[in-house]
Amino acid sequence: GENVEQHPSTLSVQEGDSAVIKCTYSDSASNYFPWYKQELGKRPQLIIDIRSNVGEKKDQRIAVTLNKTAKHFSLHITETQPEDSAVYFCAASIGNFNKFYFGSGTKLNVKP
Amino acid sequence: NAGVTQTPKFRILKIGQSMTLQCTQDMNHNYMYWYRQDPGMGLKLIYYSVGAGITDKGEVPNGYNVSRSTTEDFPLRLELAAPSQTSVYFCASRTGGYTEAFFGQGTRLTVV
């Protein structure tokens, strides 16, 4: 099956700085890559996603890049704010989209 | 629109007891999933379903069973609870394709 690895496990940045979280996947058949944000004690919620036919996607302060050849994708958050503090999960979906495989998560702490 | 609803929110089980975690969605989604999230860890897929009457194993199915008699409901059954099943359980649903997975609020289960 698919194996999704995520780094770093924790990330601490100063407010206003940028944060980058990286994921790799093992199955070249994966073609959909969502990112989820989970605030403490709450459910995961989608923040951005990218398809395999796109190299980059932006949504305000958030962007995701995908390198299919290297089988890795990254989440970029610019101008970080304290409310960005949360756990972020990457995921990969294979083939006909039946299953999502999640990374182990990155705990982002934005210091005021 | 309630989305994905899980019950109960919290439960303490004794070793060897059984229980059913309930999950229902009102979005007419075909795909439904059960994940477990251990402390400080990512989401591991237990079982999933692509439609009523169809279920399949995920990454960590041992000790669990599921059924999908209707589009709306996807209960997860724990037989002979063990301490290793202490976790937060999330149910999710989606329409399929390049679409967002919507999560329930989670069930925190402790086995003592």
GROMACS .gro file of C-alpha atoms in nm:
model
  224
    1GLY     CA    1   0.000   0.000   0.000
    2GLU     CA    2   0.087   0.367  -0.002
    3ASN     CA    3   0.335   0.507   0.254
    4VAL     CA    4   0.323   0.879   0.330
    5GLU     CA    5   0.605   1.029   0.534
    6GLN     CA    6   0.584   1.380   0.678
    7HIS     CA    7   0.851   1.611   0.818
    8PRO     CA    8   0.913   1.779   1.052
    9SER     CA    9   0.705   1.641   1.336
   10THR     CA   10   0.717   1.976   1.516
   11LEU     CA   11   0.785   2.323   1.383
   12SER     CA   12   0.812   2.645   1.577
   13VAL     CA   13   0.822   2.980   1.398
   14GLN     CA   14   0.793   3.344   1.490
   15GLU     CA   15   0.478   3.526   1.388
   16GLY     CA   16   0.521   3.667   1.039
   17ASP     CA   17   0.775   3.408   0.932
   18SER     CA   18   0.709   3.135   0.676
   19ALA     CA   19   0.655   2.767   0.753
   20VAL     CA   20   0.719   2.472   0.524
   21ILE     CA   21   0.603   2.116   0.580
   22LYS     CA   22   0.717   1.836   0.351
   23CYS     CA   23   0.569   1.499   0.260
   24THR     CA   24   0.683   1.211   0.045
   25TYR     CA   25   0.476   0.927  -0.093
   26SER     CA   26   0.568   0.586  -0.226
   27ASP     CA   27   0.304   0.492  -0.482
   28SER     CA   28   0.337   0.664  -0.819
   29ALA     CA   29  -0.034   0.594  -0.879
   30SER     CA   30  -0.129   0.854  -0.616
   31ASN     CA   31  -0.291   1.149  -0.786
   32TYR     CA   32  -0.467   1.360  -0.525
   33PHE     CA   33  -0.293   1.528  -0.231
   34PRO     CA   34  -0.498   1.714   0.030
   35TRP     CA   35  -0.374   1.895   0.339
   36TYR     CA   36  -0.575   1.901   0.660
   37LYS     CA   37  -0.552   2.126   0.965
   38GLN     CA   38  -0.649   1.995   1.306
   39GLU     CA   39  -0.685   2.239   1.592
   40LEU     CA   40  -0.655   2.104   1.944
   41GLY     CA   41  -0.946   1.878   2.031
   42LYS     CA   42  -1.120   1.933   1.698
   43ARG     CA   43  -1.173   1.740   1.379
   44PRO     CA   44  -0.938   1.764   1.078
   45GLN     CA   45  -1.050   2.011   0.814
   46LEU     CA   46  -0.929   2.054   0.458
   47ILE     CA   47  -0.722   2.366   0.394
   48ILE     CA   48  -0.589   2.305   0.043
   49ASP     CA   49  -0.548   2.024  -0.205
   50ILE     CA   50  -0.367   1.956  -0.532
   51ARG     CA   51  -0.412   1.714  -0.817
   52SER     CA   52  -0.129   1.530  -0.986
   53ASN     CA   53  -0.165   1.726  -1.309
   54VAL     CA   54  -0.084   2.055  -1.131
   55GLY     CA   55   0.255   2.160  -0.998
   56GLU     CA   56   0.147   2.436  -0.762
   57LYS     CA   57  -0.168   2.581  -0.608
   58LYS     CA   58  -0.214   2.891  -0.396
   59ASP     CA   59  -0.489   3.017  -0.170
   60GLN     CA   60  -0.405   3.347   0.000
   61ARG     CA   61  -0.122   3.272   0.248
   62ILE     CA   62  -0.120   2.899   0.179
   63ALA     CA   63   0.039   2.718  -0.114
   64VAL     CA   64   0.110   2.359  -0.203
   65THR     CA   65   0.373   2.235  -0.446
   66LEU     CA   66   0.399   1.891  -0.601
   67ASN     CA   67   0.698   1.717  -0.759
   68LYS     CA   68   0.568   1.397  -0.918
   69THR     CA   69   0.910   1.282  -1.033
   70ALA     CA   70   1.051   1.297  -0.681
   71LYS     CA   71   0.720   1.193  -0.527
   72HIS     CA   72   0.706   1.472  -0.277
   73PHE     CA   73   0.476   1.764  -0.201
   74SER     CA   74   0.499   2.054   0.038
   75LEU     CA   75   0.277   2.297   0.225
   76HIS     CA   76   0.393   2.658   0.247
   77ILE     CA   77   0.238   2.906   0.488
   78THR     CA   78   0.353   3.266   0.458
   79GLU     CA   79   0.312   3.550   0.709
   80THR     CA   80   0.221   3.305   0.982
   81GLN     CA   81  -0.023   3.409   1.253
   82PRO     CA   82  -0.090   3.262   1.600
   83GLU     CA   83  -0.416   3.114   1.472
   84ASP     CA   84  -0.213   2.902   1.230
   85SER     CA   85  -0.094   2.701   1.532
   86ALA     CA   86  -0.233   2.350   1.486
   87VAL     CA   87  -0.141   2.004   1.364
   88TYR     CA   88  -0.118   1.972   0.987
   89PHE     CA   89  -0.160   1.645   0.801
   90CYS     CA   90  -0.075   1.564   0.444
   91ALA     CA   91  -0.250   1.281   0.264
   92ALA     CA   92  -0.232   1.089  -0.062
   93SER     CA   93  -0.510   0.921  -0.250
   94ILE     CA   94  -0.455   0.639  -0.496
   95GLY     CA   95  -0.617   0.552  -0.822
   96ASN     CA   96  -0.994   0.567  -0.806
   97PHE     CA   97  -0.976   0.765  -0.481
   98ASN     CA   98  -1.106   0.499  -0.249
   99LYS     CA   99  -0.847   0.541   0.023
  100PHE     CA  100  -0.663   0.826   0.184
  101TYR     CA  101  -0.328   0.762   0.347
  102PHE     CA  102  -0.222   1.026   0.597
  103GLY     CA  103   0.118   1.143   0.709
  104SER     CA  104   0.205   1.140   1.078
  105GLY     CA  105   0.134   1.510   1.124
  106THR     CA  106   0.330   1.829   1.197
  107LYS     CA  107   0.260   2.032   1.505
  108LEU     CA  108   0.308   2.397   1.409
  109ASN     CA  109   0.357   2.653   1.685
  110VAL     CA  110   0.350   3.020   1.585
  111LYS     CA  111   0.497   3.236   1.858
  112PRO     CA  112   0.355   3.590   1.891
  113ASN     CA  113  -2.704   2.027   0.751
  114ALA     CA  114  -2.541   1.815   1.023
  115GLY     CA  115  -2.259   1.671   0.809
  116VAL     CA  116  -2.091   1.371   0.975
  117THR     CA  117  -2.215   1.283   1.323
  118GLN     CA  118  -2.043   1.040   1.558
  119THR     CA  119  -2.171   0.898   1.884
  120PRO     CA  120  -2.066   0.870   2.159
  121LYS     CA  121  -1.810   1.147   2.207
  122PHE     CA  122  -1.641   0.973   2.500
  123ARG     CA  123  -1.644   0.616   2.627
  124ILE     CA  124  -1.455   0.408   2.881
  125LEU     CA  125  -1.455   0.034   2.823
  126LYS     CA  126  -1.323  -0.248   3.032
  127ILE     CA  127  -1.091  -0.504   2.875
  128GLY     CA  128  -1.295  -0.767   2.694
  129GLN     CA  129  -1.609  -0.557   2.655
  130SER     CA  130  -1.760  -0.479   2.318
  131MET     CA  131  -1.915  -0.166   2.175
  132THR     CA  132  -2.030  -0.001   1.854
  133LEU     CA  133  -1.921   0.345   1.746
  134GLN     CA  134  -2.194   0.508   1.543
  135CYS     CA  135  -2.137   0.726   1.236
  136THR     CA  136  -2.400   0.883   1.017
  137GLN     CA  137  -2.378   1.138   0.736
  138ASP     CA  138  -2.653   1.335   0.564
  139MET     CA  139  -2.461   1.444   0.253
  140ASN     CA  140  -2.542   1.134   0.044
  141HIS     CA  141  -2.172   1.049   0.020
  142ASN     CA  142  -2.076   0.711  -0.120
  143TYR     CA  143  -1.737   0.685   0.045
  144MET     CA  144  -1.705   0.648   0.421
  145TYR     CA  145  -1.400   0.582   0.637
  146TRP     CA  146  -1.298   0.498   0.990
  147TYR     CA  147  -0.963   0.624   1.120
  148ARG     CA  148  -0.794   0.600   1.454
  149GLN     CA  149  -0.559   0.864   1.588
  150ASP     CA  150  -0.323   0.769   1.866
  151PRO     CA  151  -0.174   1.048   2.082
  152GLY     CA  152   0.074   1.258   1.884
  153MET     CA  153   0.030   1.038   1.581
  154GLY     CA  154  -0.134   1.054   1.242
  155LEU     CA  155  -0.455   0.900   1.118
  156LYS     CA  156  -0.454   0.528   1.045
  157LEU     CA  157  -0.727   0.384   0.821
  158ILE     CA  158  -0.921   0.101   0.986
  159TYR     CA  159  -1.196   0.024   0.733
  160TYR     CA  160  -1.363   0.201   0.447
  161SER     CA  161  -1.672   0.165   0.231
  162VAL     CA  162  -1.740   0.272  -0.127
  163GLY     CA  163  -2.117   0.231  -0.099
  164ALA     CA  164  -2.395   0.046   0.076
  165GLY     CA  165  -2.311  -0.322   0.110
  166ILE     CA  166  -1.941  -0.279   0.022
  167THR     CA  167  -1.663  -0.257   0.280
  168ASP     CA  168  -1.291  -0.323   0.278
  169LYS     CA  169  -0.999  -0.331   0.518
  170GLY     CA  170  -0.758  -0.045   0.567
  171GLU     CA  171  -0.417  -0.039   0.734
  172VAL     CA  172  -0.516  -0.152   1.087
  173PRO     CA  173  -0.838  -0.361   1.073
  174ASN     CA  174  -0.759  -0.622   1.337
  175GLY     CA  175  -1.000  -0.615   1.631
  176TYR     CA  176  -1.267  -0.422   1.441
  177ASN     CA  177  -1.563  -0.491   1.217
  178VAL     CA  178  -1.788  -0.269   1.007
  179SER     CA  179  -2.110  -0.285   0.813
  180ARG     CA  180  -2.277  -0.054   0.562
  181SER     CA  181  -2.643  -0.138   0.522
  182THR     CA  182  -2.741   0.216   0.418
  183THR     CA  183  -2.568   0.508   0.248
  184GLU     CA  184  -2.600   0.715   0.564
  185ASP     CA  185  -2.465   0.484   0.835
  186PHE     CA  186  -2.127   0.320   0.885
  187PRO     CA  187  -2.094   0.174   1.237
  188LEU     CA  188  -1.763   0.044   1.372
  189ARG     CA  189  -1.776  -0.257   1.603
  190LEU     CA  190  -1.510  -0.335   1.862
  191GLU     CA  191  -1.511  -0.692   1.989
  192LEU     CA  192  -1.314  -0.790   2.299
  193ALA     CA  193  -1.170  -0.445   2.367
  194ALA     CA  194  -0.797  -0.426   2.443
  195PRO     CA  195  -0.586  -0.140   2.589
  196SER     CA  196  -0.417  -0.107   2.248
  197GLN     CA  197  -0.750   0.018   2.114
  198THR     CA  198  -0.739   0.326   2.334
  199SER     CA  199  -0.748   0.605   2.079
  200VAL     CA  200  -0.956   0.878   1.919
  201TYR     CA  201  -1.172   0.743   1.639
  202PHE     CA  202  -1.278   0.957   1.345
  203CYS     CA  203  -1.539   0.878   1.086
  204ALA     CA  204  -1.522   1.059   0.752
  205SER     CA  205  -1.717   1.072   0.427
  206ARG     CA  206  -1.675   1.211   0.077
  207THR     CA  207  -1.834   1.190  -0.265
  208GLY     CA  208  -1.524   1.050  -0.432
  209GLY     CA  209  -1.288   1.183  -0.696
  210TYR     CA  210  -1.098   1.501  -0.617
  211THR     CA  211  -1.317   1.594  -0.324
  212GLU     CA  212  -1.280   1.686   0.038
  213ALA     CA  213  -1.329   1.431   0.314
  214PHE     CA  214  -1.555   1.560   0.591
  215PHE     CA  215  -1.479   1.435   0.940
  216GLY     CA  216  -1.697   1.375   1.239
  217GLN     CA  217  -1.605   1.528   1.573
  218GLY     CA  218  -1.440   1.210   1.695
  219THR     CA  219  -1.495   0.951   1.967
  220ARG     CA  220  -1.241   0.933   2.248
  221LEU     CA  221  -1.222   0.571   2.364
  222THR     CA  222  -1.030   0.450   2.667
  223VAL     CA  223  -0.992   0.079   2.740
  224VAL     CA  224  -0.893  -0.002   3.099
   0.00000   0.00000   0.00000
